[in-house]
Amino acid sequence: MSRPEPHIDVRPVAEADIPGWIRALNTGFLRTPDVSDAEVADRSSYIVPARTLGAFDAGRCVATFRSFAQEITAVGGAPVPADAISNVTVTATHRRRGLLTRMMDQDLAAAKERGDVVATLIAAEYPIYGRYGFGPATSTAQWTVDVPRTGLDPRWAGPDGGGRIDIVDGAGVRRTGPGLFERVRRAQPGAVDRDERWWLVNTGVLRLDRASWTEPFFAVYRSAGGEVEGLVSYTADDHWGDGKQPLNTATVNWLIAATPDAERALWRYLCSIDWITTVKSGWRAPDDLLPLYLPDPRAARVTTLADWLWVRVLDVVRALEARTYEGQGALVLEVVDAGGLTGGRYLLEASADGASCTPTTAAAELTLDVADLGRLWLGDESVVRLVALGRVREERAGAARVGDALLRTSRRPWCPDIF
């Protein structure tokens, strides 16, 4: 049980607090606690003090919390305003004192007041965030590809159909990447926006004081018409086995593609680089096409499969009306929210023409916690599965199957980014 200690002050940081806040953040993430002037300057350039919370015990920061404005793509492509949560730590000396709860409650109340539809985060630990109404809404996977086993022709010299792949530098990525990513994320439920700083950091213009920078390779795919349709960032090691045999690995930092042709061409390119015998995919969607692009899909071995983006619904009506639906029907949902932000009973009526969600007094057909609504919102989870697990209660026989027909999507949602 946590023991609240009201003498510990939970409040937004002031400018003078930032070095101590960073030290507490580094301590919580088990990084060296040293704080440099460069790190203070970098953090100060982008944090919003009113949305950057600290817990202070006798003036020393012992817990950290930060949120920022974000857009997340709903099913169907609509951008939805979100409260993105990051940099959450509690120093080991101050665990179980209710500090995270105080910071989370303060931030979510402010997000609700601002009009954010959902809150989002990437959970370092699974058990923490369900009690605040978050549910795992997307998953991620990583593959390791054994290149010699793929069955691909090693004599391949470039994309079919008139497209081409070129090596570019960071400046080229900054010119073409943001526009391409906007195309990709508008079509990808679960994707979040990238600001200019993301591109500066990931092309080496802005080098973080706490992390070493290795210049990656960048490759761009252009269609036969010359349009940029794909980009990949990757690194390669230098490992040779006995008998001077190359055993090098290409590790993907990120790969974005607006078309299947671009995606196929970039994976094919990575598997065709001389001396590369292993390709590590980086974070990908759990139903990524990568294995099926290979003549032998077993050459791509899943090395990670885990929860990724967590969603906390702050406004049931706007969240359910923002997305599209592949089926047609109506469902009465009883949403239980211990946080008191958006609970109630709602009638969802959906079709290909749009959806409406309104408060109702009609009898509930499904009863679920707001965390499980977060699991379902992007279409990845199954109502039938959650009923079987006892997480959702079916009040009318058959309602769970109606829920799946309305809410599930043909491709799984995915968030390409960590924040």
XYZ file of C-alpha atoms in Angstrom:
419
model
C 0.000 0.000 0.000
C 1.243 3.503 -0.785
C 1.496 6.001 2.020
C 0.636 9.549 0.917
C 3.070 12.159 2.199
C 1.524 15.595 1.659
C 4.708 17.363 2.773
C 6.258 16.299 -0.546
C 5.422 19.093 -2.971
C 4.143 18.031 -6.407
C 4.198 20.982 -8.785
C 5.267 22.239 -12.223
C 8.971 22.904 -12.477
C 10.499 26.376 -12.505
C 13.589 27.203 -14.533
C 15.803 26.791 -11.467
C 14.390 23.281 -10.912
C 15.407 21.870 -14.290
C 18.926 20.611 -13.403
C 17.605 18.774 -10.330
C 14.647 17.443 -12.330
C 17.010 16.037 -14.977
C 19.183 14.477 -12.285
C 16.132 12.739 -10.822
C 15.089 11.617 -14.320
C 18.525 10.143 -15.041
C 18.567 8.446 -11.642
C 15.137 6.915 -12.212
C 16.163 5.505 -15.601
C 19.437 4.161 -14.167
C 21.547 6.471 -16.289
C 24.518 8.292 -14.870
C 22.989 11.074 -12.763
C 25.482 13.688 -13.974
C 23.792 16.704 -15.546
C 25.672 18.813 -18.078
C 24.985 22.378 -19.131
C 24.283 21.062 -22.654
C 21.588 18.703 -21.377
C 19.971 21.490 -19.364
C 19.965 23.737 -22.433
C 18.516 20.985 -24.617
C 15.746 20.034 -22.197
C 14.901 23.691 -21.545
C 14.444 24.265 -25.286
C 11.451 21.958 -25.637
C 9.808 21.153 -22.306
C 6.674 23.061 -21.350
C 7.170 24.013 -17.680
C 3.435 23.938 -16.915
C 3.316 20.328 -18.189
C 6.574 19.228 -16.568
C 5.938 18.063 -13.010
C 8.291 17.207 -10.226
C 7.879 15.917 -6.690
C 10.123 17.770 -4.256
C 11.137 16.546 -0.808
C 12.922 19.258 1.167
C 13.785 20.926 -2.125
C 15.206 17.827 -3.834
C 13.416 16.422 -6.875
C 12.460 12.782 -6.233
C 9.962 12.097 -9.036
C 9.487 13.344 -12.600
C 6.640 13.545 -15.106
C 6.238 15.330 -18.434
C 3.481 15.629 -21.004
C 3.217 17.380 -24.345
C 0.741 17.987 -27.159
C 0.439 15.186 -29.680
C -1.751 14.068 -32.566
C -2.637 10.415 -32.912
C -4.251 8.930 -35.996
C -7.613 7.306 -35.334
C -9.019 4.457 -37.406
C -9.990 6.066 -40.709
C -7.249 8.698 -40.633
C -8.632 11.496 -38.456
C -6.011 13.307 -36.328
C -7.025 13.279 -32.655
C -5.560 15.612 -29.995
C -3.717 13.614 -27.348
C -1.896 14.216 -24.089
C 1.411 12.388 -24.572
C 3.058 11.328 -21.296
C 6.773 10.668 -20.943
C 9.761 10.929 -18.564
C 7.906 9.263 -15.678
C 10.166 8.267 -12.784
C 10.043 7.891 -9.015
C 13.369 7.716 -7.204
C 13.882 4.370 -5.445
C 13.990 6.069 -2.032
C 10.455 7.436 -2.517
C 8.489 4.510 -3.953
C 4.986 3.650 -2.681
C 4.209 7.148 -1.471
C 1.539 8.033 -4.025
C 3.753 10.425 -5.992
C 2.974 8.996 -9.439
C -0.739 9.027 -8.639
C -0.597 12.687 -7.656
C 1.294 13.643 -10.804
C -0.902 11.517 -13.068
C -4.142 12.836 -11.573
C -2.947 16.413 -11.986
C -1.899 15.909 -15.600
C -4.992 13.981 -16.734
C -7.313 16.551 -15.163
C -5.488 19.299 -17.052
C -5.649 17.285 -20.282
C -9.384 16.794 -19.875
C -9.816 20.515 -19.241
C -7.797 21.355 -22.373
C -10.034 19.154 -24.486
C -7.623 16.319 -25.284
C -9.532 13.251 -26.445
C -7.055 10.618 -25.228
C -3.797 10.347 -23.312
C -0.950 8.187 -24.609
C 2.292 6.683 -23.341
C 4.842 3.938 -23.990
C 4.989 1.816 -20.837
C 8.413 0.782 -19.562
C 6.654 -1.593 -17.143
C 3.365 -3.346 -17.882
C 1.592 -3.395 -14.474
C 1.730 0.330 -13.686
C -0.676 2.190 -15.931
C -3.844 0.108 -16.012
C -4.846 1.560 -12.654
C -4.919 5.019 -14.234
C -7.254 3.937 -17.036
C -4.668 3.147 -19.719
C -4.915 0.052 -21.886
C -2.384 -1.387 -24.360
C -3.788 -0.314 -27.730
C -1.015 -1.354 -30.124
C 1.728 -3.959 -30.189
C 5.146 -4.012 -31.788
C 7.384 -6.688 -33.231
C 11.004 -7.076 -34.259
C 12.296 -9.587 -36.785
C 15.793 -10.933 -37.360
C 16.248 -11.981 -40.984
C 18.729 -14.714 -41.921
C 19.580 -13.322 -45.359
C 21.118 -16.449 -46.961
C 17.983 -18.413 -46.052
C 15.494 -15.935 -47.570
C 15.553 -17.471 -51.055
C 16.075 -14.043 -52.599
C 18.200 -13.809 -55.730
C 21.597 -12.405 -54.656
C 22.071 -11.020 -58.185
C 19.182 -8.568 -57.735
C 20.237 -5.089 -58.856
C 17.282 -2.810 -58.108
C 13.497 -2.397 -57.888
C 11.164 -3.587 -60.591
C 8.659 -1.352 -62.345
C 10.941 1.608 -62.964
C 11.483 2.640 -59.358
C 14.921 3.300 -57.928
C 16.789 3.393 -54.630
C 19.458 5.976 -53.831
C 21.685 6.648 -50.846
C 21.035 10.137 -49.451
C 22.441 12.205 -46.617
C 20.713 13.719 -43.603
C 19.890 16.917 -45.473
C 18.065 14.875 -48.096
C 16.097 13.082 -45.382
C 15.097 16.403 -43.809
C 13.862 17.645 -47.179
C 11.751 14.640 -48.072
C 11.105 12.789 -44.800
C 8.534 15.020 -43.084
C 6.206 15.112 -46.105
C 6.483 11.374 -46.639
C 5.866 10.628 -42.982
C 2.715 12.780 -42.993
C 1.371 10.649 -45.851
C 2.224 7.470 -43.973
C 0.893 8.463 -40.571
C -2.430 9.734 -41.956
C -3.062 6.204 -43.236
C -1.775 4.368 -40.149
C -4.066 4.110 -37.094
C -1.979 4.526 -33.954
C 0.742 6.638 -35.571
C 1.685 9.905 -33.854
C 3.100 13.106 -35.295
C 6.806 13.920 -35.504
C 7.967 17.474 -34.914
C 10.979 19.196 -36.471
C 13.136 18.250 -33.500
C 12.597 14.535 -34.265
C 14.130 14.978 -37.714
C 17.026 17.044 -36.358
C 17.856 14.421 -33.726
C 17.499 11.473 -36.097
C 19.725 12.995 -38.777
C 22.444 14.161 -36.389
C 21.924 17.923 -36.558
C 20.921 17.977 -32.905
C 23.168 15.626 -30.963
C 22.003 14.735 -27.493
C 24.611 15.145 -24.801
C 23.655 11.881 -23.088
C 23.826 9.675 -26.216
C 26.583 8.973 -28.701
C 25.836 9.604 -32.374
C 26.773 7.226 -35.175
C 25.966 8.495 -38.646
C 23.548 5.963 -40.184
C 23.030 5.140 -43.833
C 19.889 6.593 -45.413
C 18.273 5.135 -48.524
C 15.303 6.579 -50.415
C 12.915 4.780 -52.770
C 11.456 6.789 -55.648
C 8.657 5.547 -57.864
C 8.931 5.432 -61.648
C 7.427 8.910 -61.639
C 10.167 10.218 -59.339
C 7.990 10.547 -56.218
C 9.576 9.727 -52.865
C 7.598 6.796 -51.460
C 9.973 5.230 -48.918
C 12.899 5.969 -46.616
C 15.060 3.792 -44.404
C 17.728 4.598 -41.826
C 20.115 1.791 -40.881
C 23.541 0.993 -39.489
C 25.900 -1.881 -40.183
C 28.496 -3.604 -38.046
C 31.847 -5.066 -39.131
C 31.988 -8.743 -38.201
C 33.867 -11.401 -40.119
C 33.985 -15.076 -39.278
C 36.581 -17.775 -39.766
C 37.889 -18.126 -43.307
C 37.285 -14.418 -44.003
C 33.535 -14.965 -44.369
C 31.404 -11.819 -43.862
C 28.869 -12.056 -41.019
C 27.706 -8.445 -40.929
C 24.373 -7.219 -39.587
C 22.293 -4.322 -40.890
C 20.134 -2.851 -38.119
C 17.173 -0.723 -39.137
C 16.581 2.425 -37.083
C 13.348 3.217 -38.892
C 11.680 2.446 -42.208
C 8.649 4.255 -43.587
C 6.867 3.504 -46.852
C 3.752 4.951 -48.422
C 3.197 2.009 -50.781
C 3.737 -1.767 -50.659
C 6.087 -1.460 -53.658
C 8.303 0.964 -51.743
C 8.286 -1.205 -48.630
C 9.102 -4.361 -50.582
C 11.922 -2.600 -52.456
C 13.556 -1.256 -49.287
C 13.525 -4.636 -47.519
C 14.839 -6.253 -50.686
C 17.601 -3.653 -50.832
C 18.648 -4.281 -47.230
C 18.851 -8.016 -47.893
C 20.972 -7.459 -51.015
C 23.803 -5.375 -49.544
C 27.139 -7.120 -49.994
C 28.509 -8.723 -46.803
C 25.171 -8.379 -44.950
C 24.054 -11.800 -43.701
C 21.583 -10.634 -41.038
C 18.992 -7.850 -41.079
C 17.384 -6.653 -37.846
C 14.094 -4.968 -38.612
C 13.771 -2.500 -35.740
C 10.304 -1.825 -34.322
C 7.561 -2.860 -36.758
C 3.821 -3.481 -36.792
C 2.894 -6.933 -35.465
C 1.316 -7.807 -38.833
C 4.131 -6.287 -40.890
C 4.465 -7.668 -44.416
C 8.222 -8.206 -44.082
C 8.202 -12.026 -43.668
C 5.815 -12.497 -46.595
C 7.992 -10.435 -48.901
C 10.551 -13.250 -48.631
C 10.350 -16.477 -50.690
C 11.009 -18.294 -47.390
C 9.165 -16.379 -44.623
C 10.822 -18.597 -41.993
C 14.022 -16.680 -42.653
C 12.452 -13.853 -40.632
C 12.388 -14.855 -36.974
C 10.341 -12.867 -34.429
C 12.708 -11.710 -31.699
C 10.347 -9.293 -29.920
C 6.569 -9.183 -29.650
C 5.205 -6.873 -26.975
C 2.730 -4.173 -26.043
C 3.676 -0.698 -27.263
C 1.360 2.348 -27.303
C -1.059 2.630 -24.368
C -4.221 4.754 -24.631
C -6.353 6.364 -21.933
C -9.699 7.678 -23.219
C -10.559 11.105 -21.791
C -13.712 11.771 -23.839
C -15.749 8.721 -24.873
C -18.026 10.628 -27.245
C -15.288 12.351 -29.218
C -13.037 9.274 -29.246
C -15.705 6.987 -30.688
C -16.997 9.593 -33.136
C -13.485 10.386 -34.414
C -12.871 6.934 -35.870
C -14.514 5.049 -38.706
C -16.136 1.616 -38.561
C -15.991 -1.318 -40.936
C -19.407 -2.610 -39.951
C -22.839 -1.178 -39.267
C -24.797 -1.413 -36.053
C -25.534 -0.010 -32.629
C -24.247 -0.843 -29.168
C -24.880 0.493 -25.667
C -21.675 0.705 -23.647
C -21.396 1.147 -19.887
C -17.950 2.689 -19.365
C -16.588 2.454 -15.816
C -13.990 5.103 -14.994
C -12.644 5.095 -11.438
C -10.788 8.306 -12.296
C -14.062 10.115 -12.794
C -13.097 11.650 -16.137
C -15.408 10.050 -18.689
C -17.518 7.240 -17.223
C -21.158 6.721 -18.122
C -23.500 4.917 -20.491
C -23.275 5.651 -24.205
C -25.108 4.617 -27.350
C -22.738 4.049 -30.259
C -24.394 3.999 -33.693
C -21.998 3.365 -36.561
C -22.012 2.792 -40.298
C -19.812 3.459 -43.300
C -21.255 6.981 -43.404
C -20.028 7.890 -39.915
C -20.794 7.384 -36.262
C -22.579 9.050 -33.387
C -22.019 8.457 -29.694
C -24.491 9.896 -27.215
C -25.226 9.488 -23.507
C -28.191 7.208 -22.960
C -30.366 5.639 -20.275
C -30.975 2.482 -22.329
C -29.900 -0.837 -20.840
C -26.204 -1.553 -21.218
C -25.183 -4.296 -23.634
C -21.481 -4.297 -22.722
C -19.900 -3.108 -19.476
C -16.198 -2.332 -19.574
C -13.519 -0.367 -17.803
C -12.156 2.737 -19.529
C -8.774 0.947 -19.778
C -10.384 -1.752 -21.907
C -12.045 0.883 -24.070
C -8.489 2.133 -24.667
C -7.512 -1.390 -25.762
C -10.388 -1.462 -28.231
C -10.365 2.080 -29.601
C -7.754 1.546 -32.343
C -9.217 -1.797 -33.392
C -6.461 -4.152 -32.266
C -8.192 -6.015 -29.440
C -11.249 -8.272 -29.564
C -14.302 -7.730 -27.383
C -14.925 -11.499 -27.476
C -11.430 -12.108 -26.087
C -11.926 -9.556 -23.317
C -15.248 -11.157 -22.371
C -13.517 -14.543 -22.162
C -10.889 -12.994 -19.906
C -13.555 -11.491 -17.636
C -12.451 -7.940 -18.422
C -15.659 -7.027 -20.287
C -19.108 -8.123 -19.174
C -21.588 -9.047 -21.864
C -25.013 -7.876 -20.665
C -26.839 -9.049 -23.805
C -25.982 -12.300 -25.556
C -24.212 -11.613 -28.831
C -23.195 -8.067 -27.957
C -19.489 -8.963 -27.926
C -19.632 -10.158 -31.529
C -21.418 -6.964 -32.517
C -18.621 -5.051 -30.803
C -15.967 -6.923 -32.770
C -17.815 -6.383 -36.052
C -17.845 -2.637 -35.361
C -14.505 -2.000 -33.708
C -11.895 -4.378 -35.137
C -9.861 -3.393 -38.185
C -8.571 -5.380 -41.150
C -4.943 -4.305 -40.496
C -3.554 -3.858 -37.018
C -2.811 -0.402 -35.629
C 0.814 0.538 -35.085
C 2.816 3.371 -33.582
C 6.231 3.689 -35.316
C 7.659 5.927 -32.593
C 8.781 5.864 -28.978
C 8.426 8.983 -26.858
